[in-house]
Amino acid sequence: MFPGLWSGDMTNAFPSGQRGTKRRSSCPYHDNEDKRLPVTKITTLINHKDKPKKSEGTQAAVHRVGQAVSVAVGRFVTVGEAIATENQELKDEMGQACFEARRAGDTIAQLTDVGPALPSRSDGPVTVFSDRTGMVKAARLLLSSVTKVLVLADRIVIKQIITSRNKVLVTLDHLERVSTFQEFVQIFSQFGNEMVEFAHLTGDRQNDLKDEKKKARMAAARAVLEKCTMMLLTASKTCLRHPDCESARINKDAVFRRMRCALEQVIEIVTEARSCGENKMLPASIYNGINNFKSSVECLRENLNSPSPQSIGSQLEALVERTEDFTDSAYTSHEQRQAILGLCQLARQEAQQLVQAWAEAQSVQAKEATEDMEVAILKTCQSASELRRELHKVAVVRAADLLKVHGEQLPLRALKAAGAEGNLEAVAEYSRTLTEQKEQLVETCRLLCHVSGTEPLEITCIHAEETFHVIGPQIVSAAQTLALHPSSKIAKENLEVFCEAWESQLCDMALLLREINDVFEGRRGDKRSYVSLPRTGKHTANMKTAKAVKLDAEEQTSMAKQGLELRLLSSDVDAEVEKWEEQEHDVVRQSQSLASMAHNMYLFTRGEGLLKTTVDLFHQAEVLSEEGLQLCSSLRTFSTQLVEEEEKSVVMTEMEKMLPLCQQLQTGARSPVQGKTATFQKVDSSIQTTRGILTVVLSILSTCHKLTRKYKSERSSLGSLQDWRERQDASTPVKEEETLNKDSNGFGVKSLEQHIVGLNLLESK
């Protein structure tokens, strides 16, 4: 009954009427890479110089460029005309734009058409095209008409999303008013299909967005819809089973409200509308405030003739005011509060010294910053950086401590047990405990927002804050319903769903914490792009076309949990890789490649990224297994460079753990399956095996890094000894050098060149 929705992309779940057809990306042109116009070729033609004489090679080259432009325009226009046919309301505009583009392409082809090879004439110049003005006009017409076609295509996509949203809202209203289980089942089935379509459209739009802030907002809204869809199912069922229960009604109403807000947010992003609350969505963060403050301070070097820098003082006071979120918190320790206040006072003093130094420079009419002013600027910026470092430490340490405490989920377990026993007093007691935890998490998310470092991370922090703020009371109302009806299986299932949403948000918060640390330490945490879509060839030869299947609620929950674990492991691998000085080492590069592919598989479990269907996932798993086998080969070579047998044994043991896992993943990925259950089991097995591979990779990286550092240290010590001996005994330098070379030969002197393989294994194939 419950269709695959936001992770429905991973099972190729299409809405009714579209099953078995290829789904387009958000922009109708994005699936037609070979139809993109060669803008650089147009530029080549415009910039072409009319020299008196041309060689036949030059004439032929310009002719080829013109023909390539014409062919590309023809393909582009064909797609545009097909879109016009499917959308009657824009048919005339699209048709006119396509007509102009085709005419411009034909003009360019004519202007560059020199016909058969022409003999060179001595009585006149030979030009490839004589009408330069005509070429410029044709190029301008082509670019303007192509732009118009793309704008119209984008309008069509936006209209599709709005239409899909409207259908979802209508069905949502019907769902809210149903009074019987039979009616609910029928309408929810329709609702599921509509949400699949909306998920596909918005997911593609999210991938197309270039603005990282909008992309983060879209991801947050889609995450709400993903989680609320399951909550809506169980909350509605509970309300239907217990229609007179007030807590069940409150629980259900909260889910419907949140879904409608998320739907509206998606439309605001797509249409670029500005809601009245958007300014509140991104409050001024301390991180950005400190950056702006430091920029203003450093600008004083270039603006000695500007008015008195009183704005610096006001900027600093605004920053100090924002730190009250830290100092006024009941959860901030006395030592932390005193440290923050001390750094704020230090920043004030340094800023005052800067103003005085600037005034002195003005009094002597200095043309550039004086030495005292330079020192004051450096000290002021340093004090601001120290304040930021302390605030970051306070926020991150508190978040880490909270995640450790809440990882045991004691209040949730107690609420479930008390509800199942029908103990209302115990439910009330544990609800107060959960509410206190919720307030701690909400406040911590607010502090993390201050130090997150980027707008996308700020948006993610705000989303986490809102999620904890909303789900906390929903868990309480679900527990109250269960306590009133302890024998109700539906009420018990409903409480489980909300508790799982809480746990999922805690996992997301742990990932968010890592990303904030990455930004603070200068590591953006960006994954290497890894092209992993299936291509014709041996990888897909044994695969049958996957049919559209749907996942039920339990399968979706399981997949989401495994995906999060995969994401954590891939982040751990990235962190371990950062410890290596030799980033081009085979073991490092292949481990990075494995982590990147695993990250793609994690995105697949969320219905995001490059992997759109289960066929894509299985192909990615096969490529990952091949890269893992290459890593095993590198490890075998690595072990031959080691001196001690015990060290060789350790490396070979890790390789022996890796080898069967890669073979298992490869065999499973190539085995054909049919049907929903078999497909889900294959997906589940692939992700679990990948998790096992990454676990071994973590151990491999740690082991090899220790050995590499050890041998590097030994080589350094031997080198120092060699220098000493050369100074003491000049008669035997050659022998000592030979001895040292023999001792250090083969490890770390040069990379394992014979085993280097490109990271883009898939692309090379």
mmCIF file with all atom_site columns, C-alpha atoms in Angstrom, residues 313-392:
data_model
loop_
_atom_site.group_PDB
_atom_site.id
_atom_site.type_symbol
_atom_site.label_atom_id
_atom_site.label_alt_id
_atom_site.label_comp_id
_atom_site.label_asym_id
_atom_site.label_entity_id
_atom_site.label_seq_id
_atom_site.pdbx_PDB_ins_code
_atom_site.Cartn_x
_atom_site.Cartn_y
_atom_site.Cartn_z
_atom_site.occupancy
_atom_site.B_iso_or_equiv
_atom_site.pdbx_formal_charge
_atom_site.auth_seq_id
_atom_site.auth_comp_id
_atom_site.auth_asym_id
_atom_site.auth_atom_id
_atom_site.pdbx_PDB_model_num
ATOM 1  C CA . GLY A 1 313 ? 33.045 49.774 17.435 1.00 0.00 ? 313 GLY A CA 1
ATOM 2  C CA . SER A 1 314 ? 29.376 49.338 16.570 1.00 0.00 ? 314 SER A CA 1
ATOM 3  C CA . GLN A 1 315 ? 30.165 46.162 14.602 1.00 0.00 ? 315 GLN A CA 1
ATOM 4  C CA . LEU A 1 316 ? 32.034 44.742 17.558 1.00 0.00 ? 316 LEU A CA 1
ATOM 5  C CA . GLU A 1 317 ? 29.224 45.571 19.975 1.00 0.00 ? 317 GLU A CA 1
ATOM 6  C CA . ALA A 1 318 ? 26.761 43.819 17.676 1.00 0.00 ? 318 ALA A CA 1
ATOM 7  C CA . LEU A 1 319 ? 29.027 40.750 17.757 1.00 0.00 ? 319 LEU A CA 1
ATOM 8  C CA . VAL A 1 320 ? 29.276 40.849 21.538 1.00 0.00 ? 320 VAL A CA 1
ATOM 9  C CA . GLU A 1 321 ? 25.484 41.039 21.743 1.00 0.00 ? 321 GLU A CA 1
ATOM 10 C CA . ARG A 1 322 ? 25.164 37.871 19.654 1.00 0.00 ? 322 ARG A CA 1
ATOM 11 C CA . THR A 1 323 ? 27.496 36.012 22.020 1.00 0.00 ? 323 THR A CA 1
ATOM 12 C CA . GLU A 1 324 ? 24.740 36.326 24.625 1.00 0.00 ? 324 GLU A CA 1
ATOM 13 C CA . ASP A 1 325 ? 23.229 33.187 23.074 1.00 0.00 ? 325 ASP A CA 1
ATOM 14 C CA . PHE A 1 326 ? 26.289 31.441 24.545 1.00 0.00 ? 326 PHE A CA 1
ATOM 15 C CA . THR A 1 327 ? 26.788 33.345 27.797 1.00 0.00 ? 327 THR A CA 1
ATOM 16 C CA . ASP A 1 328 ? 23.096 33.472 28.784 1.00 0.00 ? 328 ASP A CA 1
ATOM 17 C CA . SER A 1 329 ? 22.606 29.745 28.266 1.00 0.00 ? 329 SER A CA 1
ATOM 18 C CA . ALA A 1 330 ? 21.925 27.709 31.390 1.00 0.00 ? 330 ALA A CA 1
ATOM 19 C CA . TYR A 1 331 ? 23.972 24.890 29.871 1.00 0.00 ? 331 TYR A CA 1
ATOM 20 C CA . THR A 1 332 ? 27.168 26.959 29.468 1.00 0.00 ? 332 THR A CA 1
ATOM 21 C CA . SER A 1 333 ? 29.656 26.278 32.254 1.00 0.00 ? 333 SER A CA 1
ATOM 22 C CA . HIS A 1 334 ? 31.038 29.099 34.410 1.00 0.00 ? 334 HIS A CA 1
ATOM 23 C CA . GLU A 1 335 ? 34.531 28.620 32.949 1.00 0.00 ? 335 GLU A CA 1
ATOM 24 C CA . GLN A 1 336 ? 33.250 28.796 29.380 1.00 0.00 ? 336 GLN A CA 1
ATOM 25 C CA . ARG A 1 337 ? 31.187 31.903 30.150 1.00 0.00 ? 337 ARG A CA 1
ATOM 26 C CA . GLN A 1 338 ? 34.167 33.674 31.724 1.00 0.00 ? 338 GLN A CA 1
ATOM 27 C CA . ALA A 1 339 ? 36.410 32.759 28.798 1.00 0.00 ? 339 ALA A CA 1
ATOM 28 C CA . ILE A 1 340 ? 33.921 34.209 26.283 1.00 0.00 ? 340 ILE A CA 1
ATOM 29 C CA . LEU A 1 341 ? 33.410 37.410 28.295 1.00 0.00 ? 341 LEU A CA 1
ATOM 30 C CA . GLY A 1 342 ? 37.176 37.812 28.702 1.00 0.00 ? 342 GLY A CA 1
ATOM 31 C CA . LEU A 1 343 ? 37.755 37.505 24.954 1.00 0.00 ? 343 LEU A CA 1
ATOM 32 C CA . CYS A 1 344 ? 34.956 39.994 24.246 1.00 0.00 ? 344 CYS A CA 1
ATOM 33 C CA . GLN A 1 345 ? 36.622 42.500 26.587 1.00 0.00 ? 345 GLN A CA 1
ATOM 34 C CA . LEU A 1 346 ? 40.005 41.886 24.962 1.00 0.00 ? 346 LEU A CA 1
ATOM 35 C CA . ALA A 1 347 ? 38.497 42.543 21.521 1.00 0.00 ? 347 ALA A CA 1
ATOM 36 C CA . ARG A 1 348 ? 37.032 45.832 22.794 1.00 0.00 ? 348 ARG A CA 1
ATOM 37 C CA . GLN A 1 349 ? 40.428 46.930 24.120 1.00 0.00 ? 349 GLN A CA 1
ATOM 38 C CA . GLU A 1 350 ? 42.222 46.066 20.890 1.00 0.00 ? 350 GLU A CA 1
ATOM 39 C CA . ALA A 1 351 ? 39.567 47.871 18.840 1.00 0.00 ? 351 ALA A CA 1
ATOM 40 C CA . GLN A 1 352 ? 39.985 50.970 21.026 1.00 0.00 ? 352 GLN A CA 1
ATOM 41 C CA . GLN A 1 353 ? 43.749 50.842 20.524 1.00 0.00 ? 353 GLN A CA 1
ATOM 42 C CA . LEU A 1 354 ? 43.139 50.637 16.776 1.00 0.00 ? 354 LEU A CA 1
ATOM 43 C CA . VAL A 1 355 ? 40.941 53.748 16.813 1.00 0.00 ? 355 VAL A CA 1
ATOM 44 C CA . GLN A 1 356 ? 43.636 55.644 18.722 1.00 0.00 ? 356 GLN A CA 1
ATOM 45 C CA . ALA A 1 357 ? 46.364 54.503 16.305 1.00 0.00 ? 357 ALA A CA 1
ATOM 46 C CA . TRP A 1 358 ? 44.187 55.566 13.361 1.00 0.00 ? 358 TRP A CA 1
ATOM 47 C CA . ALA A 1 359 ? 43.603 58.996 14.945 1.00 0.00 ? 359 ALA A CA 1
ATOM 48 C CA . GLU A 1 360 ? 47.378 59.459 15.408 1.00 0.00 ? 360 GLU A CA 1
ATOM 49 C CA . ALA A 1 361 ? 47.972 58.541 11.773 1.00 0.00 ? 361 ALA A CA 1
ATOM 50 C CA . GLN A 1 362 ? 45.365 61.120 10.769 1.00 0.00 ? 362 GLN A CA 1
ATOM 51 C CA . SER A 1 363 ? 46.989 63.809 12.917 1.00 0.00 ? 363 SER A CA 1
ATOM 52 C CA . VAL A 1 364 ? 50.320 63.469 11.144 1.00 0.00 ? 364 VAL A CA 1
ATOM 53 C CA . GLN A 1 365 ? 48.546 63.148 7.753  1.00 0.00 ? 365 GLN A CA 1
ATOM 54 C CA . ALA A 1 366 ? 50.178 59.781 7.070  1.00 0.00 ? 366 ALA A CA 1
ATOM 55 C CA . LYS A 1 367 ? 49.750 58.502 3.530  1.00 0.00 ? 367 LYS A CA 1
ATOM 56 C CA . GLU A 1 368 ? 49.858 54.862 4.593  1.00 0.00 ? 368 GLU A CA 1
ATOM 57 C CA . ALA A 1 369 ? 49.253 52.854 7.747  1.00 0.00 ? 369 ALA A CA 1
ATOM 58 C CA . THR A 1 370 ? 51.791 53.528 10.486 1.00 0.00 ? 370 THR A CA 1
ATOM 59 C CA . GLU A 1 371 ? 53.616 50.776 12.342 1.00 0.00 ? 371 GLU A CA 1
ATOM 60 C CA . ASP A 1 372 ? 51.433 51.268 15.429 1.00 0.00 ? 372 ASP A CA 1
ATOM 61 C CA . MET A 1 373 ? 48.337 51.046 13.275 1.00 0.00 ? 373 MET A CA 1
ATOM 62 C CA . GLU A 1 374 ? 49.554 47.840 11.597 1.00 0.00 ? 374 GLU A CA 1
ATOM 63 C CA . VAL A 1 375 ? 50.164 46.271 15.004 1.00 0.00 ? 375 VAL A CA 1
ATOM 64 C CA . ALA A 1 376 ? 46.716 47.365 16.214 1.00 0.00 ? 376 ALA A CA 1
ATOM 65 C CA . ILE A 1 377 ? 45.051 45.898 13.109 1.00 0.00 ? 377 ILE A CA 1
ATOM 66 C CA . LEU A 1 378 ? 46.802 42.562 13.605 1.00 0.00 ? 378 LEU A CA 1
ATOM 67 C CA . LYS A 1 379 ? 45.937 42.414 17.302 1.00 0.00 ? 379 LYS A CA 1
ATOM 68 C CA . THR A 1 380 ? 42.295 43.318 16.678 1.00 0.00 ? 380 THR A CA 1
ATOM 69 C CA . CYS A 1 381 ? 41.914 40.619 14.010 1.00 0.00 ? 381 CYS A CA 1
ATOM 70 C CA . GLN A 1 382 ? 43.690 38.104 16.227 1.00 0.00 ? 382 GLN A CA 1
ATOM 71 C CA . SER A 1 383 ? 41.373 38.822 19.173 1.00 0.00 ? 383 SER A CA 1
ATOM 72 C CA . ALA A 1 384 ? 38.339 38.343 16.906 1.00 0.00 ? 384 ALA A CA 1
ATOM 73 C CA . SER A 1 385 ? 39.741 35.024 15.657 1.00 0.00 ? 385 SER A CA 1
ATOM 74 C CA . GLU A 1 386 ? 40.348 33.839 19.222 1.00 0.00 ? 386 GLU A CA 1
ATOM 75 C CA . LEU A 1 387 ? 36.763 34.722 20.116 1.00 0.00 ? 387 LEU A CA 1
ATOM 76 C CA . ARG A 1 388 ? 35.497 32.735 17.143 1.00 0.00 ? 388 ARG A CA 1
ATOM 77 C CA . ARG A 1 389 ? 37.698 29.780 18.095 1.00 0.00 ? 389 ARG A CA 1
ATOM 78 C CA . GLU A 1 390 ? 36.368 29.773 21.664 1.00 0.00 ? 390 GLU A CA 1
ATOM 79 C CA . LEU A 1 391 ? 32.719 29.992 20.535 1.00 0.00 ? 391 LEU A CA 1
ATOM 80 C CA . HIS A 1 392 ? 33.288 27.169 18.060 1.00 0.00 ? 392 HIS A CA 1
#
